[in-house]
GROMACS .gro file of C-alpha atoms in nm:
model
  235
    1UNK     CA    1  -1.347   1.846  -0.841
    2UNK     CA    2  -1.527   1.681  -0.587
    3UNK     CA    3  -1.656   1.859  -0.237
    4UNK     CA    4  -1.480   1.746   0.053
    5UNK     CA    5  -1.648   1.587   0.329
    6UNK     CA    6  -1.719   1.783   0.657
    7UNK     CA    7  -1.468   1.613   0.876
    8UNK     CA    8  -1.665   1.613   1.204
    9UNK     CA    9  -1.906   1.423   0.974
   10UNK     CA   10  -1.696   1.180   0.921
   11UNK     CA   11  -1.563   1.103   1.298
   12UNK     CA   12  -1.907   1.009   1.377
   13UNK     CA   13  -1.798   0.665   1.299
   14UNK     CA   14  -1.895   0.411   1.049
   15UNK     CA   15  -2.277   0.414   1.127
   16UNK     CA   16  -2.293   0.758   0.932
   17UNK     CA   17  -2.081   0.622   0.655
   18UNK     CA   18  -2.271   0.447   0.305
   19UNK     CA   19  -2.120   0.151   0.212
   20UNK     CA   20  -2.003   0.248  -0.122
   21UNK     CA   21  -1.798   0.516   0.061
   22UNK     CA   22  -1.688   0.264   0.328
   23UNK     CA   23  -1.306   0.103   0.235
   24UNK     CA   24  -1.292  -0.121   0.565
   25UNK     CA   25  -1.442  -0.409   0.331
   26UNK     CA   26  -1.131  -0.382   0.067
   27UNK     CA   27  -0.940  -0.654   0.040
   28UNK     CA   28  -0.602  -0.666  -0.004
   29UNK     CA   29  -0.503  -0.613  -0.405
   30UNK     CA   30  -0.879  -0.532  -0.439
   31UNK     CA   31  -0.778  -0.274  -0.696
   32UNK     CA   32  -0.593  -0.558  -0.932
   33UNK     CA   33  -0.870  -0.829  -0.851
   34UNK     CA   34  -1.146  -0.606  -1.044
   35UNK     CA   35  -0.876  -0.667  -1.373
   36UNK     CA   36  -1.070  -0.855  -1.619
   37UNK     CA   37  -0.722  -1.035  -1.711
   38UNK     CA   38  -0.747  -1.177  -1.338
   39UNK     CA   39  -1.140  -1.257  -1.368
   40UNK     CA   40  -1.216  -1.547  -1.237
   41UNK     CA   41  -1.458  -1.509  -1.521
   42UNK     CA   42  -1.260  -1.477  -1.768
   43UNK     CA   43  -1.233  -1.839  -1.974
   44UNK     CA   44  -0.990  -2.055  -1.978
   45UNK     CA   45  -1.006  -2.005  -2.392
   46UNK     CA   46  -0.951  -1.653  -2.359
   47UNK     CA   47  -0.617  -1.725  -2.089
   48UNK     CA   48  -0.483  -1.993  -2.354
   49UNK     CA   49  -0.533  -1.741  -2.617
   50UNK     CA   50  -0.347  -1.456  -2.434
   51UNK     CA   51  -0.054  -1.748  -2.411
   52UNK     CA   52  -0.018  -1.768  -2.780
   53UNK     CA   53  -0.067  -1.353  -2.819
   54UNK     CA   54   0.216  -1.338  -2.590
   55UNK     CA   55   0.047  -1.220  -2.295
   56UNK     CA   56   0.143  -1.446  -2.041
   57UNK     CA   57   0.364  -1.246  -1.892
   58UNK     CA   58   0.169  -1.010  -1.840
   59UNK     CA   59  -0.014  -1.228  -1.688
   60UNK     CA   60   0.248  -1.345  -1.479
   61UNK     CA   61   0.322  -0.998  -1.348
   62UNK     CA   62  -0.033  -0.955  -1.218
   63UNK     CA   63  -0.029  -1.263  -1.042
   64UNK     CA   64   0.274  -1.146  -0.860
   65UNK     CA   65   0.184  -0.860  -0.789
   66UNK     CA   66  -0.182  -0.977  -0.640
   67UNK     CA   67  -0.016  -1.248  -0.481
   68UNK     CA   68   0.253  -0.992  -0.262
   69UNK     CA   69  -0.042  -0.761  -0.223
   70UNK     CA   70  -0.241  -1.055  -0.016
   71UNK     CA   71   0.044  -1.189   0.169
   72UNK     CA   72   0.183  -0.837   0.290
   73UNK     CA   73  -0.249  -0.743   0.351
   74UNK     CA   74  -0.261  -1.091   0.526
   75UNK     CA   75   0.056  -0.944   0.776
   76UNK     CA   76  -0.082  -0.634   0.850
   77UNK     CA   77  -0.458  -0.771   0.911
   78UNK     CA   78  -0.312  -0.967   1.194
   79UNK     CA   79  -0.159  -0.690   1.375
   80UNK     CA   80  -0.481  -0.623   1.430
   81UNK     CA   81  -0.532  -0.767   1.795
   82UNK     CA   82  -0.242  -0.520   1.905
   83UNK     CA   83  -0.451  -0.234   1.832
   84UNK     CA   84  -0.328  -0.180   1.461
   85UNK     CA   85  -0.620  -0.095   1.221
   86UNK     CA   86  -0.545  -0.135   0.821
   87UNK     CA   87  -0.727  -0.060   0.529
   88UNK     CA   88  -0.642  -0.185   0.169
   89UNK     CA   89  -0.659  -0.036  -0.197
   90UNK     CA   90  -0.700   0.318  -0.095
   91UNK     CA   91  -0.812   0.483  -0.446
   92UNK     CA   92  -0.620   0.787  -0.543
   93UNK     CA   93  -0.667   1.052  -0.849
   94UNK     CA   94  -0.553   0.936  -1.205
   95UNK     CA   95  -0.594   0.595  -1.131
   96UNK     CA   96  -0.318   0.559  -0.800
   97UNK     CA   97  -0.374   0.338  -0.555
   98UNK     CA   98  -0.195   0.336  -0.210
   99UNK     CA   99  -0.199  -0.036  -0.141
  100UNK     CA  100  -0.194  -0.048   0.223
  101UNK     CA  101  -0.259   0.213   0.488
  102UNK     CA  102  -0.220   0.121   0.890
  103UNK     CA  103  -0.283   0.301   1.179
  104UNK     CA  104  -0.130   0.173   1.567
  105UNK     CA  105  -0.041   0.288   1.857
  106UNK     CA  106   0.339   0.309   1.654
  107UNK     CA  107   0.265   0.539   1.413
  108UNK     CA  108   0.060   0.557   1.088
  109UNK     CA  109   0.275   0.389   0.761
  110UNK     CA  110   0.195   0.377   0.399
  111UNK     CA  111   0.313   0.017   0.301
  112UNK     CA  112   0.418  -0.004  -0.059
  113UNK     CA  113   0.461  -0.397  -0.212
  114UNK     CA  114   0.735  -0.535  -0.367
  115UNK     CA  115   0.679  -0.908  -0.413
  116UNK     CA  116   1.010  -1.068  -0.572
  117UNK     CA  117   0.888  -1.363  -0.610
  118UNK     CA  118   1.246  -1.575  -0.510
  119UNK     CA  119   1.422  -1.325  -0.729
  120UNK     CA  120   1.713  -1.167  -0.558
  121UNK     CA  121   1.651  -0.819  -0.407
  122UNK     CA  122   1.902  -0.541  -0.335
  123UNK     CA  123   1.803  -0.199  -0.200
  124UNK     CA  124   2.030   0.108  -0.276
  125UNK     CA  125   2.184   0.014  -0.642
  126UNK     CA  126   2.456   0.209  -0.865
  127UNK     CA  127   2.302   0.545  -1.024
  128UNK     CA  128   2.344   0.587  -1.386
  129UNK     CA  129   2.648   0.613  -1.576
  130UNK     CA  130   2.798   0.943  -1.441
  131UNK     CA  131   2.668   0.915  -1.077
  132UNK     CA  132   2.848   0.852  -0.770
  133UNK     CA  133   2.782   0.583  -0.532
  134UNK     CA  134   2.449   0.430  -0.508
  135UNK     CA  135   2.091   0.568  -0.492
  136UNK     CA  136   1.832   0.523  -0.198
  137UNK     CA  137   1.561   0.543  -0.492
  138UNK     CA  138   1.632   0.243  -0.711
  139UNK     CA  139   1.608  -0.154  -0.597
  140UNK     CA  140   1.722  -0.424  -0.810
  141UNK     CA  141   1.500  -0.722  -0.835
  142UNK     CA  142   1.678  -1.011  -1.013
  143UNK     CA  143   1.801  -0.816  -1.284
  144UNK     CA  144   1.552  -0.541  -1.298
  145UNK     CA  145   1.610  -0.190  -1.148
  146UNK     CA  146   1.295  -0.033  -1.030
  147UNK     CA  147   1.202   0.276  -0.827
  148UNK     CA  148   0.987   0.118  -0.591
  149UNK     CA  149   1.144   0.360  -0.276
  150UNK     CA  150   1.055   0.672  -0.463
  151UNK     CA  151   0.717   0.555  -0.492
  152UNK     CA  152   0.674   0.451  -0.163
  153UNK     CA  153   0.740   0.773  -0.059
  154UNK     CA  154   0.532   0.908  -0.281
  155UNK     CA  155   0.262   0.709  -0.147
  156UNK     CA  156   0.286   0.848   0.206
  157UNK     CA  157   0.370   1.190   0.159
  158UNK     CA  158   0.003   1.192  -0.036
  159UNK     CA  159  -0.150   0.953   0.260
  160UNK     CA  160  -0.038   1.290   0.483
  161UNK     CA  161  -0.166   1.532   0.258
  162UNK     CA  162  -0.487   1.354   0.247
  163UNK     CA  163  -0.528   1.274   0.594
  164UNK     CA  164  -0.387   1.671   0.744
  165UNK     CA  165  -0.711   1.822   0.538
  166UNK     CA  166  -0.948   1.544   0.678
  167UNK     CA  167  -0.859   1.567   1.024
  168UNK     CA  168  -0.763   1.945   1.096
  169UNK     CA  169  -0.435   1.940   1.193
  170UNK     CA  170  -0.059   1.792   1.188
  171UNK     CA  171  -0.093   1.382   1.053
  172UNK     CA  172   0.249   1.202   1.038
  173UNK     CA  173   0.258   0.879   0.787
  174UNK     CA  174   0.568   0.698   0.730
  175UNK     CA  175   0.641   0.534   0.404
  176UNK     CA  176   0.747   0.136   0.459
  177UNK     CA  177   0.865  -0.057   0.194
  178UNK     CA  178   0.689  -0.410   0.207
  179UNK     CA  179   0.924  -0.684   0.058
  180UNK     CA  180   0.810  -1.067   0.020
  181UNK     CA  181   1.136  -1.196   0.061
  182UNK     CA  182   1.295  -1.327   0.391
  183UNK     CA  183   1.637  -1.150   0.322
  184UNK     CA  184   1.707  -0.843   0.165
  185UNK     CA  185   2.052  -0.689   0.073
  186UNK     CA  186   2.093  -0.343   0.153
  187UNK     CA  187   2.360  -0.134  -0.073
  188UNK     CA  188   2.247   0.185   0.087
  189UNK     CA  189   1.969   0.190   0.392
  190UNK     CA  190   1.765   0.526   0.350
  191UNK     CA  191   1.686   0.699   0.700
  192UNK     CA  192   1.337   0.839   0.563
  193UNK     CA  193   1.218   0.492   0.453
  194UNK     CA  194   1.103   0.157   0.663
  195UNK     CA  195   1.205  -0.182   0.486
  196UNK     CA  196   1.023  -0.480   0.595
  197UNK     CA  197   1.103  -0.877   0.437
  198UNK     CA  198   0.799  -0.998   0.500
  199UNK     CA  199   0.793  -1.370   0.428
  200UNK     CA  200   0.522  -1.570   0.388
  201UNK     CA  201   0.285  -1.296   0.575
  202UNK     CA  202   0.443  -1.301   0.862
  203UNK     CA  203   0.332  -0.972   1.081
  204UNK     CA  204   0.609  -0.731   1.144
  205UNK     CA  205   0.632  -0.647   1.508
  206UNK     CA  206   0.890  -0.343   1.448
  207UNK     CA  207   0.580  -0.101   1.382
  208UNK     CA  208   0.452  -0.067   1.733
  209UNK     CA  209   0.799  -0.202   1.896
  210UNK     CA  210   0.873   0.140   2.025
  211UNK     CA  211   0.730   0.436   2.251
  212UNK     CA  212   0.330   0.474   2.106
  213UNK     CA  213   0.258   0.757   1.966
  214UNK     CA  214  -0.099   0.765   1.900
  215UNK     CA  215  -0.369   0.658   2.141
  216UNK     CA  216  -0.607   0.410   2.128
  217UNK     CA  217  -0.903   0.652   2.089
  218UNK     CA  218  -0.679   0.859   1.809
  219UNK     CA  219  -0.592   0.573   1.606
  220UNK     CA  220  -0.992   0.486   1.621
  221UNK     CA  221  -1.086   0.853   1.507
  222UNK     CA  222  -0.837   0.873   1.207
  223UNK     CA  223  -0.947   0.535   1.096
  224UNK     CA  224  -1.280   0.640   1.095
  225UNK     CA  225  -1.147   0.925   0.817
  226UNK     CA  226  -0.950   0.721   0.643
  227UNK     CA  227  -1.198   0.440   0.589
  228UNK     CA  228  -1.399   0.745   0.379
  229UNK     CA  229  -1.360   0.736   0.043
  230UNK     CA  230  -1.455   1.061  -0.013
  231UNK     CA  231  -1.168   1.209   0.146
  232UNK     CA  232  -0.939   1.031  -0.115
  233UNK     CA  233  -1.082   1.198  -0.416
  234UNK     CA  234  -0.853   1.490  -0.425
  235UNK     CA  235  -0.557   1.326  -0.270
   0.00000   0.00000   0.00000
């Protein structure tokens, strides 16, 4: 298990931080743009040969999923200006990633993707044979039911864990679910969970429409933390 950081280390700022522990430079989907199946390196023999493997869809997915990763990334880096600092491709243990972490003068959110890619989306489907009513946990995408919500949660409730140790005391982080889609049907809207469409990268202005809650200087001093990798390694 790795030591923690001293966390008055790490609110020095950035000056005391090495680079390979700084995340400020991820990108977004910098965690599926390392994938050798997305290497720019990788030929354009070995592609067509994944094609005739069968492959391609697999293929396909990762594309997707990079592609919603940047657009949603793309939003959120232009809230900067408003005070709103993001980081991308937060590494977790056993491989996790949180995708997108932001910090504003709203709140601090854990975005989770879910790009669609023109399929349909509804959030809040029917359980399982046997259940009543629908489930806040499952959304249908085309004809696929995934748990994207539950992981989303997931996502932030380990962003707070995280972030509580680092910084010494009481760290709220809401989870949002980030949807590339400009409409969204709703079966059943969860009260714990944000749901954004965001189209095209459009920035979402509902994250700091409200009362602030964190000041300027506080959303500067957990960013500062959050930017260290270190303090991911036993999130």
């Amino acid at each position: 298990m790795s030591a923690m950081p001293d966390p008055s280390a790490s609110r020095r700022g950035p000056l005391w931080l090495h680079p390979d522990d700084d995340l400020a430079p991820n990108r977004p989907g910098e965690y599926l743009r390392g994938l050798p199946e997305l290497s720019v390196a990788e030929s354009v023999a070995r592609r067509a040969l994944g094609r005739l493997l069968g492959r391609r869809a697999d293929l396909d997915e990762l594309e997707r999923r990079l592609t919603g990763e940047i657009l949603v990334g793309t939003a959120l880096d232009r809230l900067e200006p408003t005070g709103r600092r993001t980081l991308h491709s937060l590494p977790l243990p056993a491989r996790a990633v949180l995708a997108h972490l932001t910090i504003g003068p709203g709140g601090i959110f854990a975005v989770h993707t879910v790009n669609p890619a023109g399929a349909r989306v509804v959030l809040g489907v029917p359980g399982r044979k046997g259940d009543i009513g629908v489930t806040a946990d499952m959304i249908r995408i085309g004809s696929r039911v995934e748990p994207h919500p539950r992981l989303c949660r997931r996502a932030a409730s380990r962003a707070a864990h995280v972030l509580r140790r680092a910084a010494g005391g009481p760290v709220e982080v809401r989870p949002v679910l980030a949807v590339v889609a400009p409409r969204i049907r709703v079966g059943h809207r969860p009260s714990d969970l944000l749901v954004l469409g965001i189209p095209a990268g459009v920035p979402p202005a509902v994250l700091d429409g409200g009362t602030p809650v964190l000041k300027p200087d506080r959303v500067e001093e957990l960013y500062d933390l959050a930017r260290d990798r270190r303090i991911w390694y036993d999130g």
